[in-house]
């Protein structure tokens, strides 16, 4: 064991002095956590961007009162990030993924809304009185009924004076904008409530929002174990494979193999060194997560076991690649070819639900999927029961990795 | 009777249809420097890697201090008494000189790191990263990693390939010191001068076989041919005079004339004869060496890069 711990220390020092290892092993995952955690993990829900082009203005260019009030109602919903466009402004261009949506309030919107609201109120009043007449039935004297019916007829005549053409709002957006329909629904809700307010009425259906224990991960809760798992994987598949190939190319493996040190001691040293790197990466990520995003994730023994198993699995696979593929360049290329698609397809970087169904199926064939799911369930959700099956898969992968490493780390007949 | 350090008996190593080592036998005695000299692809490295227990022979047997390289029980004992510098060796770039030697020392459970570093002139630069060293220093680190643990038998596979002449001579110095310390050294090389200067005995290896083997002096005496006097220019009349006295005279490329003599004393006789006859004669005297042995035995020369030409 003395030899192993000294070799671990020397390999670790070599790793720590390698700038690319430090960048890909520590700096990059921290940068990812900070950047994506900040972009997607802020405390407030994202507001939907909506441009308003108000054509309903007076001759001086001031918004008509009801148009202004409607814009205010949209703003009060706290759902939209409103930006006002002048009537002559061209439609803005999208410079990134942000969708461009324009709601146009037509000329005459206020007058049409006001008149039609009065007409609606008359309709409601007539309808209400008719219902009362039906309820009264034979109990109402005939003369009284005749007077009321005459009055209602006059009201209907009066209503026609207010009934004007409707001025519909126009919502423009891209056919690729998947949020256009939900946004139209939200604007409809705001418009309905606005009309009810004009009628001096309120909605009779209310929603009570109740806080429950339903688990909801924040973006950073999702990212942290995802990034830890993904970068333990890259350390193994790219770092260990390149290191193994490099040691072979330089003749260090031959020199060591010609000493009494056993092959098992060398493999154990390599795995222990990678385990130390994985644990430090986890600790640093948790510390950054706590300092910046207040993620309280203290790894328990089960989480540490999952980290160890993941490290074993990917160190073994990396050692296998480094042992089987002859040229150092080909080893790096293969490590990258396996790692990068796995990072993006496994759901480590974003929830699987955001991906098309066939990609979700592919994700379930990647070793990284089980590693990050097990780690998230254990480290963030604290749920051993839901982490058990993915952790078992990682354990099987770890065994396979170590068997492959033992088989391909040659101490003779290189 | 001198003890045998290494004995190879009819070693054969095949890779599919290719025979890399084809029935190689030789012995190396304790305390001597033994060189396997040959072109690239001759099977030198494969042969020493069999002796280093890094390759399994297809057939044949080899013994290190009487221990079989094919016996798993013996292999661990062999590894305790050998030191290996692999071909084109480079240590770990991100470790210092000291740490690299520590890596080898840990693997060998050795503790004479300081002695070895001082012996190879590396103690002063022990804290320098390997990647920052010169070519000669890097090779010395490799030798230090091979020597740590005081191995009885040291295998140096092409120890000076790729080094500049100064670094090469510097490395030779350390190998000579190694011999003085009593270690048995097995060297592979394609440099004639290296084998000639450093070795007690040489085996010339070509196409997986040993073509000739023996002490350098004996090989030169038996296969190296005669001492030669090389004249850049010699008058045709002078050539006639020498031939008249029974000397073997050849005109070679570039108009030069080569006179082969049996004894060193003949050199003075030739020069005296020419001067007596009024010819200016300032020849270059070339003693036969391993290069001549190689040419005589193999029929080709070895280029600086280890190719047969």
XYZ file of C-alpha atoms in Angstrom, chain A residues 2-4 6-7 10-11 13-15 17-19 243 246-247 249-262 266 411-414, chain B residues 13 49 52-57 69 75-76 79-80 82 84 86 88-96 99 102-104 106-108 129 142 145:
70
model
C 2.932 2.327 0.624
C 3.916 2.106 -3.028
C 0.334 2.744 -4.123
C 3.195 7.303 -3.205
C 2.321 6.609 -6.836
C 2.993 11.510 -7.830
C 0.283 10.965 -10.448
C 0.923 16.101 -8.727
C 1.460 15.471 -12.425
C -2.281 15.898 -13.029
C 0.467 20.581 -13.049
C -1.213 19.829 -16.356
C -2.977 22.991 -17.436
C -2.602 9.598 -19.943
C 1.004 8.887 -23.364
C 2.675 6.731 -20.704
C 4.209 6.093 -25.994
C 6.919 7.537 -23.760
C 8.018 4.122 -22.530
C 7.069 4.844 -18.903
C 4.732 1.850 -18.880
C 7.576 -0.418 -20.011
C 9.943 0.987 -17.421
C 7.378 0.491 -14.651
C 6.334 -2.930 -15.948
C 9.971 -4.046 -15.762
C 9.972 -3.354 -11.999
C 8.502 -5.552 -9.262
C 5.420 -3.290 -9.051
C 2.324 -5.324 -9.860
C -0.706 0.456 -10.958
C 2.390 -5.673 -18.140
C 3.795 -7.936 -20.821
C 3.578 -8.254 -24.619
C 2.602 -4.615 -25.106
C 9.708 -14.394 -31.390
C 12.396 -7.052 -24.102
C 13.392 -7.800 -19.501
C 10.331 -10.073 -19.077
C 8.284 -7.638 -21.161
C 7.721 -10.090 -24.022
C 7.043 -13.791 -24.105
C 9.271 -15.725 -26.517
C 12.122 -15.330 -18.095
C 9.931 -13.108 -13.236
C 9.309 -11.188 -10.011
C 12.518 -7.670 -11.970
C 14.183 -7.050 -8.633
C 17.252 -5.504 -13.465
C 15.496 -0.913 -17.858
C 13.247 1.550 -22.863
C 12.922 6.409 -27.060
C 12.143 6.801 -23.384
C 10.701 10.029 -22.038
C 9.697 10.429 -18.422
C 6.546 12.202 -17.170
C 6.623 15.810 -18.377
C 4.790 17.312 -15.405
C 6.964 15.690 -12.761
C 10.330 17.005 -11.653
C 9.685 12.956 -8.715
C 10.912 8.654 -7.104
C 8.282 7.022 -9.327
C 10.794 4.398 -10.452
C 8.702 3.465 -5.456
C 8.057 0.791 -8.077
C 11.381 -0.857 -7.198
C 10.324 19.794 -14.436
C 15.854 7.879 -17.931
C 15.214 5.740 -13.395
